[in-house]
Short mmCIF file of C-alpha atoms in Angstrom, two decimals:
data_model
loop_
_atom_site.label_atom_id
_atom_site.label_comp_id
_atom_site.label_asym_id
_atom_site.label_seq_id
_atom_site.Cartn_x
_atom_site.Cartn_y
_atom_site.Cartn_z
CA UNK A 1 0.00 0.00 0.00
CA UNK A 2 1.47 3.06 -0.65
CA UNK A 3 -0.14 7.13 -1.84
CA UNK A 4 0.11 6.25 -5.69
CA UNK A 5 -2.90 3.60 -5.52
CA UNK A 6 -4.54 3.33 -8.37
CA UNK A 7 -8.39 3.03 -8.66
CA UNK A 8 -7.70 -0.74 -9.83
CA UNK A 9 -6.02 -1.01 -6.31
CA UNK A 10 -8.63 0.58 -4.43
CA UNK A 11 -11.40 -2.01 -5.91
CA UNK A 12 -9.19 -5.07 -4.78
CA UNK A 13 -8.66 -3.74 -0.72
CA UNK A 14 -10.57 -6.18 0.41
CA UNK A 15 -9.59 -8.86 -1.45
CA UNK A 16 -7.24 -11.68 0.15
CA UNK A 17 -6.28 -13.89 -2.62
CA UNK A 18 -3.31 -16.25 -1.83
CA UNK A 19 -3.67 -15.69 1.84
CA UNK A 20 -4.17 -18.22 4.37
CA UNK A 21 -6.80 -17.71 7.13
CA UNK A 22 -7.52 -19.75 10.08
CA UNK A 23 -10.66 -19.68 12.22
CA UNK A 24 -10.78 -20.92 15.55
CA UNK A 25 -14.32 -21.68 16.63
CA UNK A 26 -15.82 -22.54 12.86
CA UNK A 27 -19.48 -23.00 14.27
CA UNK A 28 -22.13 -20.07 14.75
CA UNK A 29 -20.40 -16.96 14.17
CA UNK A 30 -17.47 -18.65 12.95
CA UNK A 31 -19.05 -20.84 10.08
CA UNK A 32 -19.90 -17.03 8.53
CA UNK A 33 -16.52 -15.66 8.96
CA UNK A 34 -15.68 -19.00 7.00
CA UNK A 35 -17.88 -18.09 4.16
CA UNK A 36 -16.90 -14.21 4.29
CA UNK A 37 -13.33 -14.46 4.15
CA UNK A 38 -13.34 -17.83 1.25
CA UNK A 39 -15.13 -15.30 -0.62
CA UNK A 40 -12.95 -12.87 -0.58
CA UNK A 41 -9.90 -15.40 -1.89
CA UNK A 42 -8.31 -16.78 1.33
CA UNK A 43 -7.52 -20.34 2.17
CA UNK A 44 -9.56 -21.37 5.01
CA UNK A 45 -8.41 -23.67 8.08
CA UNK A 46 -11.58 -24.46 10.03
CA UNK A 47 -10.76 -25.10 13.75
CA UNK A 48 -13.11 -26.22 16.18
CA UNK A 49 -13.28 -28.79 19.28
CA UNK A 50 -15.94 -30.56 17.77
CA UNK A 51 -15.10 -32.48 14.50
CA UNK A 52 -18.04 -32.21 12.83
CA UNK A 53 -18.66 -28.54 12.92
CA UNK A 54 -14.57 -27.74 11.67
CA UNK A 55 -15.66 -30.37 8.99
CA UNK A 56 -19.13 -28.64 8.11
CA UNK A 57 -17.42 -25.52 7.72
CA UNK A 58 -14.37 -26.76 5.87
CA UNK A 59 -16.63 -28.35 3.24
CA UNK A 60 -18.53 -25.23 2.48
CA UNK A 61 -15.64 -23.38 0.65
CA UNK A 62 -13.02 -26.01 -0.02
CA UNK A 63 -10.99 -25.34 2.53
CA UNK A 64 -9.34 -27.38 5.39
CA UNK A 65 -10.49 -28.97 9.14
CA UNK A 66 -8.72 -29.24 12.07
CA UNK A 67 -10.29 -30.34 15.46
CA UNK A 68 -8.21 -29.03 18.32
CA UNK A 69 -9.25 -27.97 22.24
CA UNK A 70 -8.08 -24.04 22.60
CA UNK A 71 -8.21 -24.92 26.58
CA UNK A 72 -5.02 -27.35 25.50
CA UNK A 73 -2.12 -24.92 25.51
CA UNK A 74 0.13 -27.66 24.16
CA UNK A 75 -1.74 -28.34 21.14
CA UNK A 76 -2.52 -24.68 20.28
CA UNK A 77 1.24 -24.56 20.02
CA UNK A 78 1.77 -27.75 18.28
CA UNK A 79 -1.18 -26.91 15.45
CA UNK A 80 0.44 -23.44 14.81
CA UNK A 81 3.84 -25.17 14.48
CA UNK A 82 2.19 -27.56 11.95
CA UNK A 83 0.05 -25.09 10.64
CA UNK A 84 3.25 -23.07 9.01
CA UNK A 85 2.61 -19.62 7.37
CA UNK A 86 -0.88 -18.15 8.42
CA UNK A 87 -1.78 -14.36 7.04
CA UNK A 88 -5.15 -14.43 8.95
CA UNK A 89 -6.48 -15.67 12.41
CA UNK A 90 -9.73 -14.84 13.54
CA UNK A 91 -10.51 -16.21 17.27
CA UNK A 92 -14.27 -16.53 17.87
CA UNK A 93 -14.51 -19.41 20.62
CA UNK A 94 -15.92 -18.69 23.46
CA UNK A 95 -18.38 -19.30 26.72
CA UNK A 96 -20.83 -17.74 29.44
CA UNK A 97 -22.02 -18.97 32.59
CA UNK A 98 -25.10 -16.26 32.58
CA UNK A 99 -25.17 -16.24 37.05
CA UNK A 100 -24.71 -13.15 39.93
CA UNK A 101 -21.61 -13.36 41.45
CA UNK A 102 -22.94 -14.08 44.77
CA UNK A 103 -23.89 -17.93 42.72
CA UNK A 104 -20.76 -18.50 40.77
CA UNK A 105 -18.54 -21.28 41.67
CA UNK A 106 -15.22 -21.52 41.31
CA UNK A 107 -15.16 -24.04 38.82
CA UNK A 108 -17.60 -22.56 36.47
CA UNK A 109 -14.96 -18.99 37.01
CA UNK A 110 -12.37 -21.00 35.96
CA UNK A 111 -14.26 -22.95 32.76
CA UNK A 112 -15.21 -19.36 31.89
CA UNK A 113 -11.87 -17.67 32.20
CA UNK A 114 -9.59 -20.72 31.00
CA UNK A 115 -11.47 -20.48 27.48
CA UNK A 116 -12.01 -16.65 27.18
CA UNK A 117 -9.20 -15.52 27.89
CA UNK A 118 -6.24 -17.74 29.25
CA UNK A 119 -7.07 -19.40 25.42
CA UNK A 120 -6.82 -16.08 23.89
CA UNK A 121 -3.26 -15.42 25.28
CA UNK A 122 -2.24 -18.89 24.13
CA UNK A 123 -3.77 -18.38 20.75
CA UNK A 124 -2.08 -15.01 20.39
CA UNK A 125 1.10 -16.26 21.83
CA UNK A 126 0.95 -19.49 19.37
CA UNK A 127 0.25 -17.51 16.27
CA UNK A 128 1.52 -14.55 16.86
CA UNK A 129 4.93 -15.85 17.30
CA UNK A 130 4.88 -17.47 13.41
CA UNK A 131 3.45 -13.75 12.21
CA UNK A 132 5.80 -11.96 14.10
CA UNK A 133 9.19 -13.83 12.51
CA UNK A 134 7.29 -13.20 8.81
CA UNK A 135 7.12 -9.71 9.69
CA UNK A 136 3.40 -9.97 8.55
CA UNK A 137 0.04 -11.54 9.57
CA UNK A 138 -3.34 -10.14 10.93
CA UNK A 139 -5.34 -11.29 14.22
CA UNK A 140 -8.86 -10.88 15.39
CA UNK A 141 -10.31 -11.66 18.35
CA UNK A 142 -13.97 -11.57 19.16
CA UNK A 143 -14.87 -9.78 22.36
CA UNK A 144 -18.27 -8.23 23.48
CA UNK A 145 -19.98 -5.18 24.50
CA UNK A 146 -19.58 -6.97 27.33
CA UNK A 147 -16.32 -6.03 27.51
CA UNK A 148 -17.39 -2.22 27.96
CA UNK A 149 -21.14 -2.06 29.69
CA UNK A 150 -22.34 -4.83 31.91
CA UNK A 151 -25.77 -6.23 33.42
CA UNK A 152 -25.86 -8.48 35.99
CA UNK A 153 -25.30 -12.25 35.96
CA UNK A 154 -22.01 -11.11 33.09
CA UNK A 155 -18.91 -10.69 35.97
CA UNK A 156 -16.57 -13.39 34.84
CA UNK A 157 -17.69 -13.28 31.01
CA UNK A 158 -17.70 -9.16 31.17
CA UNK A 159 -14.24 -9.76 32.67
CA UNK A 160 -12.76 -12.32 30.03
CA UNK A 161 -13.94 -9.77 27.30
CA UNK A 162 -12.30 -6.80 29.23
CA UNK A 163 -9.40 -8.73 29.29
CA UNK A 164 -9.14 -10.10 25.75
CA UNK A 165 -9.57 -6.11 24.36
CA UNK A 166 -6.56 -5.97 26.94
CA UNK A 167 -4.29 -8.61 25.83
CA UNK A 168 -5.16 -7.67 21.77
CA UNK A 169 -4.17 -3.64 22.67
CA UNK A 170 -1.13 -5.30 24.17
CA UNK A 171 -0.12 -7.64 21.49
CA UNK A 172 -0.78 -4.80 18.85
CA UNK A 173 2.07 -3.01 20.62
CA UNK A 174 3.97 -5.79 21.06
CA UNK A 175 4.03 -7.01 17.38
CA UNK A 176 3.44 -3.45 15.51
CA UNK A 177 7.38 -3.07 15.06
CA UNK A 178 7.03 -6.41 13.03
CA UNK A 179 4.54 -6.13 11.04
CA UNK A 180 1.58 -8.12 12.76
CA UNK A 181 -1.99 -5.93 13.35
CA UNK A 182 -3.88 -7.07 16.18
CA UNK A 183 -7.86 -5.84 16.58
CA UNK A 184 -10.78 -6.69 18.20
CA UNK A 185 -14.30 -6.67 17.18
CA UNK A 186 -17.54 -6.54 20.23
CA UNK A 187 -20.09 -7.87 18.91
CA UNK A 188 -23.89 -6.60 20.53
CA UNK A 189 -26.44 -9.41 20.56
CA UNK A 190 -26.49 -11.82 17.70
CA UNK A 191 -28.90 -14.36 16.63
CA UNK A 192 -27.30 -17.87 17.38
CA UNK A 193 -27.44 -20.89 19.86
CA UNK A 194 -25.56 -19.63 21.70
CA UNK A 195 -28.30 -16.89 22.63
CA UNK A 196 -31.29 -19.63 22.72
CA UNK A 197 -32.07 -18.84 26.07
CA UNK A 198 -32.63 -15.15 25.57
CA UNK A 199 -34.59 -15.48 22.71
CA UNK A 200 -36.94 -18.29 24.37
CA UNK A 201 -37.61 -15.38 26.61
CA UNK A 202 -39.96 -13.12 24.74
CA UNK A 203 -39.58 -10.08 27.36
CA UNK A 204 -36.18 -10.70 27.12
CA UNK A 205 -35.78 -10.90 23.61
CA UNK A 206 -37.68 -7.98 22.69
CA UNK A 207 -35.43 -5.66 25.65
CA UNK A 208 -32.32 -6.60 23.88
CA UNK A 209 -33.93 -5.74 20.43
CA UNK A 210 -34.97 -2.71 21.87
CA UNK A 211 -31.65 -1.30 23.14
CA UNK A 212 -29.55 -0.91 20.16
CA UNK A 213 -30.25 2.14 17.89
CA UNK A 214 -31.03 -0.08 15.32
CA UNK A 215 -34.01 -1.92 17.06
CA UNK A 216 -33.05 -5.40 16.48
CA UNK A 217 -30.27 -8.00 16.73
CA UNK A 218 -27.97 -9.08 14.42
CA UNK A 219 -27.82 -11.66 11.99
CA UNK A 220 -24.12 -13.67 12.14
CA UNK A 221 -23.87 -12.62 8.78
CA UNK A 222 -23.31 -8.82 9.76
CA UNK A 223 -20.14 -9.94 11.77
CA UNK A 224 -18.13 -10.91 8.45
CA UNK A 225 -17.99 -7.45 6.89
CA UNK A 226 -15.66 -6.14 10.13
CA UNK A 227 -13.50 -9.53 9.72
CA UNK A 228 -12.83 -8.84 6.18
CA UNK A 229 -11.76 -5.70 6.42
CA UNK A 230 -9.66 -5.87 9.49
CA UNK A 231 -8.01 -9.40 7.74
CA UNK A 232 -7.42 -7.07 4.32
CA UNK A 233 -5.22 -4.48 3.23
CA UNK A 234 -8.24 -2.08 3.97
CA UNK A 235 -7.28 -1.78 7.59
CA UNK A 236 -3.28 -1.66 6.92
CA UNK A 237 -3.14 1.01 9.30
CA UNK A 238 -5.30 0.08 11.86
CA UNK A 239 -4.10 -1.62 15.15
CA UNK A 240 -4.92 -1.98 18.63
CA UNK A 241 -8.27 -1.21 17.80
CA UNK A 242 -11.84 -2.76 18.87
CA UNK A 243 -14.04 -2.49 16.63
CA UNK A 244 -17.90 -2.45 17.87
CA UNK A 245 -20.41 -3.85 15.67
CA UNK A 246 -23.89 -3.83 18.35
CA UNK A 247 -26.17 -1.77 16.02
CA UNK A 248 -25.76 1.26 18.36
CA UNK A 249 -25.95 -0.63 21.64
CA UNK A 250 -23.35 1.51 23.36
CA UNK A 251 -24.00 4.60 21.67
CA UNK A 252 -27.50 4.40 23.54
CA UNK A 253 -28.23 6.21 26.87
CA UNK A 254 -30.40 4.02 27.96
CA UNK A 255 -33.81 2.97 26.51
CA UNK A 256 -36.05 5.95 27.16
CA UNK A 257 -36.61 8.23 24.05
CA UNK A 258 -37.58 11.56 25.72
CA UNK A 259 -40.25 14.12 24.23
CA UNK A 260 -38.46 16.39 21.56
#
């Protein structure tokens, strides 16, 4: 990239032919990123715990499956070892134990905090370290608004997404000097199973639809357009950054419209 792009350049920025991407947690979410960043020209390796979904996902654009446990620090190391050159990594796995802190035990604050964010260091630590020798690579991590307003029943999962914006701002410094952006995206609410027990809840439901600016949740598919770009040459100069796609959630002052 460089001041003298030509319009021909410009309509290619987010293209990423010839570049390899891997996506950790390949279900939900994930399974669009897949789609989104095959069809911009990357290579996709589909990682996931469970088989099946990495294999779902890797069969939809041609690209590859790997099943591996994020939680396994080991492994994370050994698959980015055997991995070799990766361009693109976009973590999406995560978990939530929706309860007050007053009910959480200390094994479900550990389940929560080993995968959202002791498996983020690892992952960024694992990858990061192949990107960094390169002198090139980009890495996403999915966090939440969660990570920036809470509600209660979100401490540890609030605090794993706090964390993770941490450890990405951190790792953006860290690897700038090389080459290697690191960014974030929060997503607001977003239809998947992952959500089934909000949406079963028609109160519920229709109080989370009602808080963004945009009056609804999102679709998964509305996560990939952020992905591409901060995978492409689009976002060459952004870094450190967390990007929030929640249709407004946190530009909202609450969820009384006064008289004007």
């Amino acid at each position: 990239m460089n001041d003298c792009t030509s319009l021909n350049d410009y309509g290619n920025l987010f293209r990423l032919d010839g570049k390899r991407a891997v996506v950790i947690g390949a279900g939900g979410i994930g399974h669009e990123v897949v789609r989104g960043l095959a069809a911009h020209g990357a290579h996709v390796i589909c990682v996931d715990r469970d088989a099946g979904t990495a294999a779902e996902a890797a069969e939809a654009v041609g690209g590859e499956a790997l099943t591996l446990d994020v939680t396994d620090a080991a492994a994370v190391h050994d698959a980015a070892a055997a991995l070799g050159e990766v361009d693109v990594l976009v973590l999406t796995a995560a978990m939530n134990v929706r309860k007050r802190i007053l009910d959480y035990t200390t094994e479900e604050f550990r389940q929560v905090t080993r995968l959202n964010l002791e498996a983020t260091f690892t992952v960024l630590q694992a990858f990061g370290r192949g990107m960094v020798e390169r002198g090139t690579g980009s890495i996403v991590v999915f966090s939440s608004i969660r990570g920036l307003v809470v509600e209660p029943g979100q401490s540890v999962y609030a605090a794993t997404k706090a964390g993770a914006i941490g450890l990405v701002k951190t790792a953006a410094v860290e690897f700038g000097e090389d080459g290697v952006r690191v960014n974030a995206i929060a997503p607001g609410v977003v239809e998947t199973p992952l959500t089934s027990q909000i949406k079963a809840d028609e109160q519920w439901y229709a109080a989370y639809a009602q808080k963004g600016a945009l009056g609804r949740w999102a679709r998964p598919s509305e996560l990939v357009g952020a992905v591409v770009y901060l995978a492409s040459d689009a976002a060459s100069f952004v870094t450190g950054s967390t990007l929030m796609v929640d249709g407004g959630w946190t530009a909202v002052d609450g969820r009384f419209t006064p008289p004007t």
